[in-house]
mmCIF file of C-alpha atoms in Angstrom:
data_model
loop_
_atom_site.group_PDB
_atom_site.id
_atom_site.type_symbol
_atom_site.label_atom_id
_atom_site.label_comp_id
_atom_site.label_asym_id
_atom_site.label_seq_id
_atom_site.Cartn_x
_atom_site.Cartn_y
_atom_site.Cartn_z
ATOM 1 C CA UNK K 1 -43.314 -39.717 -6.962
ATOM 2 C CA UNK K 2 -39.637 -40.112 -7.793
ATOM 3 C CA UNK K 3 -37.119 -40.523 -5.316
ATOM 4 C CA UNK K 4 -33.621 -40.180 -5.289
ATOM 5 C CA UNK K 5 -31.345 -39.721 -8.044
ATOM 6 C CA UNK K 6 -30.740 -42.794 -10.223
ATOM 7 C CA UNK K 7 -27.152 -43.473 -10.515
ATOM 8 C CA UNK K 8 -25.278 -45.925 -12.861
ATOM 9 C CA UNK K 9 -22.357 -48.121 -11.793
ATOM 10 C CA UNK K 10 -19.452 -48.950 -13.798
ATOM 11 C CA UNK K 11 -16.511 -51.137 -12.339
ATOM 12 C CA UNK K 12 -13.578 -51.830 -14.165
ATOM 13 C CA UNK K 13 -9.641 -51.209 -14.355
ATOM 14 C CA UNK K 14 -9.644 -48.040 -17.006
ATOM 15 C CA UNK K 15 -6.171 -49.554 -17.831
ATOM 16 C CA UNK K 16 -6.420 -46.900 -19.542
ATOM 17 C CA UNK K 17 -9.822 -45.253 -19.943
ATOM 18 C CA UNK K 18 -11.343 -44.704 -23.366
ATOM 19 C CA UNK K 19 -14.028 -43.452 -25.518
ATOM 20 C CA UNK K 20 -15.739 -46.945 -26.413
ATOM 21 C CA UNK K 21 -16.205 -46.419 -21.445
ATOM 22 C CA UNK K 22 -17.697 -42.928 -22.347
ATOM 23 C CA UNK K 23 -19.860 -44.013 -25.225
ATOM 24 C CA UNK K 24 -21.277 -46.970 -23.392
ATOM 25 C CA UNK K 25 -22.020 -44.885 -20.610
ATOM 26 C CA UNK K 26 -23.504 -41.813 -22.398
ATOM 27 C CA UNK K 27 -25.850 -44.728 -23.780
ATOM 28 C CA UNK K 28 -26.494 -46.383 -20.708
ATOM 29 C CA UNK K 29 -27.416 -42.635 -19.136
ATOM 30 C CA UNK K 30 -30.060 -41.882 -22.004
ATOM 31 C CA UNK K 31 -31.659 -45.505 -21.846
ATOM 32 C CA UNK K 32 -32.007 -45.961 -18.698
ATOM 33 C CA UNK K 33 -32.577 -42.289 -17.722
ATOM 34 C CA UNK K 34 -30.053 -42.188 -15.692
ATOM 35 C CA UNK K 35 -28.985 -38.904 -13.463
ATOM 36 C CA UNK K 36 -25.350 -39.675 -13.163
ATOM 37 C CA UNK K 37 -22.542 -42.684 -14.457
ATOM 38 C CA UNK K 38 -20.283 -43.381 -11.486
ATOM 39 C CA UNK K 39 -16.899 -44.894 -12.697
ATOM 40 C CA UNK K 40 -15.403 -47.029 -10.290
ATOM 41 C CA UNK K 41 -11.689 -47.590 -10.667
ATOM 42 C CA UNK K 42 -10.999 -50.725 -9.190
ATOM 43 C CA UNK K 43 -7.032 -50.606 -7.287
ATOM 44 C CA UNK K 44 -6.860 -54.081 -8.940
ATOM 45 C CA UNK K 45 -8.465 -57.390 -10.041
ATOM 46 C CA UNK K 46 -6.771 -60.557 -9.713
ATOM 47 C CA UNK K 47 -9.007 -62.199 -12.369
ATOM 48 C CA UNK K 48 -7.046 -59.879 -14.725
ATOM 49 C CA UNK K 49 -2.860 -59.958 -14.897
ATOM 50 C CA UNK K 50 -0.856 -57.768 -12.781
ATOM 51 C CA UNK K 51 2.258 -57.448 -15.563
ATOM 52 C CA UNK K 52 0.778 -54.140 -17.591
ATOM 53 C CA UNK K 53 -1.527 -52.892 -15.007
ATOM 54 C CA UNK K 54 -0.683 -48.871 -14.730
ATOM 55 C CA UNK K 55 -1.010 -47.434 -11.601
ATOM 56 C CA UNK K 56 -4.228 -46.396 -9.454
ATOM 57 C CA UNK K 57 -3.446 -42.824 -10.198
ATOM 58 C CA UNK K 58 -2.818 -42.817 -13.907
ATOM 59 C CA UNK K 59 -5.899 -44.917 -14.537
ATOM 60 C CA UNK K 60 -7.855 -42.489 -12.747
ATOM 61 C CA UNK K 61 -6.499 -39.544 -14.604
ATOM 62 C CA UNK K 62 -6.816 -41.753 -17.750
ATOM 63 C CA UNK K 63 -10.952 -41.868 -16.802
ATOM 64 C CA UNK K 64 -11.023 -38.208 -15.816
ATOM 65 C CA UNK K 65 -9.566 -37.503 -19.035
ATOM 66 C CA UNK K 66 -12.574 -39.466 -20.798
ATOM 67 C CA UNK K 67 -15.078 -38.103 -18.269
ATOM 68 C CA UNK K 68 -14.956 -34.445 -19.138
ATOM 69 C CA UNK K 69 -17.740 -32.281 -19.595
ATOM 70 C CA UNK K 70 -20.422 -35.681 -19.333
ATOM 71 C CA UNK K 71 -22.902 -36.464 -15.838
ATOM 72 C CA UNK K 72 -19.958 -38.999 -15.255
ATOM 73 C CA UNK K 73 -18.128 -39.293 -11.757
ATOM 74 C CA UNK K 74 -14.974 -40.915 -11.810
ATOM 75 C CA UNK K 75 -14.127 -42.262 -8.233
ATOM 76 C CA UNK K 76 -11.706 -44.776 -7.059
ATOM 77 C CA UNK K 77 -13.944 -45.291 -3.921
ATOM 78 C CA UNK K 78 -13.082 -48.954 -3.302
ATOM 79 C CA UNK K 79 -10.039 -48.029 -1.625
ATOM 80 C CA UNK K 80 -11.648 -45.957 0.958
ATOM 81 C CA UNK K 81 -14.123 -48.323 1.889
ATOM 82 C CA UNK K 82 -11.722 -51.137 2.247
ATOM 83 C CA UNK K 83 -13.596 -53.491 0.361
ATOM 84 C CA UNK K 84 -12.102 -56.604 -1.847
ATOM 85 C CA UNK K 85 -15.003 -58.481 -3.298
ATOM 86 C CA UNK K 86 -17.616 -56.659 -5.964
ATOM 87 C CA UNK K 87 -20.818 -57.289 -3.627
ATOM 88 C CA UNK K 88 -19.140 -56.133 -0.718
ATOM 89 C CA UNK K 89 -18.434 -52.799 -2.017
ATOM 90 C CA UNK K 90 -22.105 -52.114 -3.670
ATOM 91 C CA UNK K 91 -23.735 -53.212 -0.017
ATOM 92 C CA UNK K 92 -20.908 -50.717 1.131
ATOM 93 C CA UNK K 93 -22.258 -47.781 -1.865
ATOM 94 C CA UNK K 94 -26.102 -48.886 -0.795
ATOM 95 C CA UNK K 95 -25.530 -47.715 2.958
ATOM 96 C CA UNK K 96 -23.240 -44.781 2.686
ATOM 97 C CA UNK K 97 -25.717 -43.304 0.051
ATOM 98 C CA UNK K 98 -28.929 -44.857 0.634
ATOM 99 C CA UNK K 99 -31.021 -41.992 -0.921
ATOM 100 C CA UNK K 100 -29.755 -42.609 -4.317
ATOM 101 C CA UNK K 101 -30.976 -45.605 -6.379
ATOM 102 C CA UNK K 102 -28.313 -47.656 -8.211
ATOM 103 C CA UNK K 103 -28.023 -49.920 -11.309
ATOM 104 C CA UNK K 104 -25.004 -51.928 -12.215
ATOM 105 C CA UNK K 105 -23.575 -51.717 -15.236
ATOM 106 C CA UNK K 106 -22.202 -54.350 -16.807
ATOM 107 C CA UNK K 107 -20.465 -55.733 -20.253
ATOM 108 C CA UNK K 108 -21.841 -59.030 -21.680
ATOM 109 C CA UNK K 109 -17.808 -60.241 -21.417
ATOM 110 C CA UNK K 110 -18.629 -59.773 -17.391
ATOM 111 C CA UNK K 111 -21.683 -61.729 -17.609
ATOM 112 C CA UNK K 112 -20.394 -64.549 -19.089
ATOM 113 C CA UNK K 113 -17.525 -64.887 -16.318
ATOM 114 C CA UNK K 114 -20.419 -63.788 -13.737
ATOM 115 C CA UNK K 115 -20.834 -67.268 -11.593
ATOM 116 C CA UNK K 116 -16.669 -66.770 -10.846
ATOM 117 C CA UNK K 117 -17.367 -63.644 -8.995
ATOM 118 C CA UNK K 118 -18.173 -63.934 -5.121
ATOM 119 C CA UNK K 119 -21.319 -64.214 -3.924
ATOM 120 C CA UNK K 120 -22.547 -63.076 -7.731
ATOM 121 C CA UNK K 121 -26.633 -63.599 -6.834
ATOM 122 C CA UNK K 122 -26.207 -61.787 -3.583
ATOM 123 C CA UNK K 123 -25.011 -58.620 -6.388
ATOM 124 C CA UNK K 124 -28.436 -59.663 -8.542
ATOM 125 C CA UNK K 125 -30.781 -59.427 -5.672
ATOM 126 C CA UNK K 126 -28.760 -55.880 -4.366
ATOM 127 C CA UNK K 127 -29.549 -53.782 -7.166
ATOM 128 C CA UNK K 128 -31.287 -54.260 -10.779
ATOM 129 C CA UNK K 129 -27.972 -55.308 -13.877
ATOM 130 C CA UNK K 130 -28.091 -53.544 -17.104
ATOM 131 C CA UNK K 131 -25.951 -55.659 -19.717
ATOM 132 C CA UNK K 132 -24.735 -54.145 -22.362
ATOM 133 C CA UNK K 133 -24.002 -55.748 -25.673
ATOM 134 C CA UNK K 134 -20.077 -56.296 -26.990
ATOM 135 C CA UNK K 135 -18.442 -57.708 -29.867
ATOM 136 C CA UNK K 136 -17.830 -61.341 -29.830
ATOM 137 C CA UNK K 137 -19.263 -62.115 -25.943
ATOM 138 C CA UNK K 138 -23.015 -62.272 -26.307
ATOM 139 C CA UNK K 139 -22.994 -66.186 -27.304
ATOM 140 C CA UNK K 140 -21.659 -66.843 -23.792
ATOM 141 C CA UNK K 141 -23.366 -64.415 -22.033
ATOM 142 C CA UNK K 142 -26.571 -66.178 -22.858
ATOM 143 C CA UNK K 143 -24.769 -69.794 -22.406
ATOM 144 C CA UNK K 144 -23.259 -68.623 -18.886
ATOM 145 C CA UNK K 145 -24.129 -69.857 -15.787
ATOM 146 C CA UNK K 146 -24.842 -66.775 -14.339
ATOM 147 C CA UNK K 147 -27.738 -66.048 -17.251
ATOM 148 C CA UNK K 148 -29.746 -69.206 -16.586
ATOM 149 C CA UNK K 149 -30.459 -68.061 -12.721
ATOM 150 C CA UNK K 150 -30.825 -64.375 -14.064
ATOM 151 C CA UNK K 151 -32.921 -65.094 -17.047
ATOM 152 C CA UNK K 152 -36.162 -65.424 -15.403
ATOM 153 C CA UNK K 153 -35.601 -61.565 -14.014
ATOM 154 C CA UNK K 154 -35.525 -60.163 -17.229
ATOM 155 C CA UNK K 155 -37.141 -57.118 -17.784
ATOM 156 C CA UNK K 156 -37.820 -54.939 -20.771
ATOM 157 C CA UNK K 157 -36.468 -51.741 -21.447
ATOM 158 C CA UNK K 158 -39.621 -49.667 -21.565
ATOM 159 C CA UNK K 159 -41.332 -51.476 -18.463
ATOM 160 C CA UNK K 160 -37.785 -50.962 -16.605
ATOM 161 C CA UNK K 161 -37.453 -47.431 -17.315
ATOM 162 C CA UNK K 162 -40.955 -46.499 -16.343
ATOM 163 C CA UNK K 163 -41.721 -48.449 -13.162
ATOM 164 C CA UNK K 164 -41.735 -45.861 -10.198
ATOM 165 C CA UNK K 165 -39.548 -48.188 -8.180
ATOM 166 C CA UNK K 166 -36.251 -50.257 -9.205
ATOM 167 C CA UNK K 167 -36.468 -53.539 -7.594
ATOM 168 C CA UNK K 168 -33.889 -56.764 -7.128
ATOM 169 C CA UNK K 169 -33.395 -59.415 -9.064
ATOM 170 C CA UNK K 170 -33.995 -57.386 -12.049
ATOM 171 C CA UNK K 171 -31.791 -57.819 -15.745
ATOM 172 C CA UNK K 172 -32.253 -55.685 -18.406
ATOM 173 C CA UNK K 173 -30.260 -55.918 -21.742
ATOM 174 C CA UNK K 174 -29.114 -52.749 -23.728
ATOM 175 C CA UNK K 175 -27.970 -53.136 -27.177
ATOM 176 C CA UNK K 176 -26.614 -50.895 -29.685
ATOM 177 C CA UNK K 177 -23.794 -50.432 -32.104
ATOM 178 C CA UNK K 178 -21.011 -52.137 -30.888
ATOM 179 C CA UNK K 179 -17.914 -50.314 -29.704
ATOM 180 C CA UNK K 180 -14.965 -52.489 -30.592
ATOM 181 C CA UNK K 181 -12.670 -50.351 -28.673
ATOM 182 C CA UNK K 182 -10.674 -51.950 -26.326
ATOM 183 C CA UNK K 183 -7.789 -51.788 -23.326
ATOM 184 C CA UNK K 184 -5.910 -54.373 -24.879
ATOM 185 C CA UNK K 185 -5.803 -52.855 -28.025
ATOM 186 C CA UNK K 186 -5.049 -49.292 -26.720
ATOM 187 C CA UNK K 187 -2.230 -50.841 -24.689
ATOM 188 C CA UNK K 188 -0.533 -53.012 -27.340
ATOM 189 C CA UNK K 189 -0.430 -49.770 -29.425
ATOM 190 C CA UNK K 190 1.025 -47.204 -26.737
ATOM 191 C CA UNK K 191 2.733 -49.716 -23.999
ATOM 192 C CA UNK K 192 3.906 -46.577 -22.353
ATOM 193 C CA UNK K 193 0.447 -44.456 -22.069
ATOM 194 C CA UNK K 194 0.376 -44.389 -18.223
ATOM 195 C CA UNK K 195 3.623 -41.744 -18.481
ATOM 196 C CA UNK K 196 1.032 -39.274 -20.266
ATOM 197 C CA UNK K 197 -0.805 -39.498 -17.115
ATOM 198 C CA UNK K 198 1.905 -38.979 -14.186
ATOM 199 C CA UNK K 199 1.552 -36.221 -12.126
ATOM 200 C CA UNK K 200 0.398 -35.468 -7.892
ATOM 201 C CA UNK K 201 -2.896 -37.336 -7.222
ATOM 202 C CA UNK K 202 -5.737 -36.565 -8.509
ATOM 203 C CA UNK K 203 -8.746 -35.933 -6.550
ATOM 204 C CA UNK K 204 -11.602 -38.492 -6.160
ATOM 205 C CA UNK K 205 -14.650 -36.843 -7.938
ATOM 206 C CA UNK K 206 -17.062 -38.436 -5.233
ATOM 207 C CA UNK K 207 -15.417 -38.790 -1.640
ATOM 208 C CA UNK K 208 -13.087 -35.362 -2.770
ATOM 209 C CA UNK K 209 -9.988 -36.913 -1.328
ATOM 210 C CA UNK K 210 -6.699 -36.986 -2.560
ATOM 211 C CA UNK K 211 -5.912 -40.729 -4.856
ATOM 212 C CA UNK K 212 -2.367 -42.005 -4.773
ATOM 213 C CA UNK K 213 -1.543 -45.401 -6.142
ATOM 214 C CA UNK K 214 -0.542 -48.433 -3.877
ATOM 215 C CA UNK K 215 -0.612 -52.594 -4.009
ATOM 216 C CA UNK K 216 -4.259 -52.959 -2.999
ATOM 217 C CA UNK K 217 -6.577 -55.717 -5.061
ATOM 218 C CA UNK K 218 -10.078 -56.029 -5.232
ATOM 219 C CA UNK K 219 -11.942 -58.928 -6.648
ATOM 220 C CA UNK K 220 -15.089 -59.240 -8.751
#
């Protein structure tokens, strides 16, 4: 028998949010047969520039925005559970809902900077990885680091999907038509989108508190 709803993570900045995030996930929902996407809006990366980095708020709005009307949570949780690093805050997700069963979602650019993220097999053996193809990353996906531990954990799609229970180490690969949206692009095109978004806090769609931005980092 099933248990527990299955829940997909997504981590990143949404600096800003945009439809190439809500196309991936829609994907990754349907593949996967997934319940529910959970966006989670880091309050900062230091593997990624500070200069151009809106704030907390206006990338959650900027997610919200994208999120509407799809089984997609947008949550800026990390900030409540005071945790920096990327494992520490899906050991933190794993206890405060246990009855839900997670996958992390991840880009093939991530995998391919993967072994600079702490503690990056202690993530792997946490919770099963779905990578998802983009544009221009896959050749060092597969050359990375990370992929020649991971490799042997591979999975197919179908036997993934239908297995009863979601075990860890576990790497399955989506692929599709690329999205060759991008942050970068979005942001080099309207420098000043944040100012769309300004405004009181928004709510967090998960914990239901109030999200107001401030000078904390996390790290992958």
């Amino acid at each position: 028998m099933r248990r527990g709803p299955r829940i997909g993570l997504l981590g990143g900045s949404f600096n800003p949010a945009h439809g190439g995030h809500r196309r991936i996930s829609l994907f990754a929902l349907r593949a996967l047969e997934l319940d529910e996407i959970w966006w989670l809006v880091s309050p900062g990366n230091p593997l990624k520039p500070r200069q151009g980095m809106a704030p907390l708020a206006a990338r959650v709005r900027s997610a919200m925005d994208q999120a509407r009307r799809a089984p997609i949570r947008v949550t800026a949780i990390e900030r409540e559970l005071g945790t920096r690093y990327t494992v520490d805050t899906l050991a933190a997700l794993r206890r405060r809902y246990p009855k839900r069963r997670f996958v992390w979602l991840m880009g093939a650019d991530n995998l391919a900077q993967l072994h600079r993220w702490k503690d990056w097999r202690g993530i792997a053996r946490s919770m099963p990885i779905a990578v998802i193809a983009r544009p221009g990353y896959d050749g060092a996906a597969v050359a990375s680091p990370a992929m020649a531990w991971l490799r042997r954990f591979s999975v197919p799609l179908s036997s993934f999907v239908n297995r009863g229970e979601w075990s860890a180490p576990a790497l399955v690969t989506l692929r599709f038509d690329p999205d060759e949206r991008s942050a970068t692009a979005i942001r080099r095109a309207d420098p000043d989108w944040a100012l769309r978004y300004a405004g009181p806090p928004p709510r967090d769609q998960l914990t239901h508190r109030s999200i107001s931005s401030g000078e904390e980092t996390t790290a992958p």
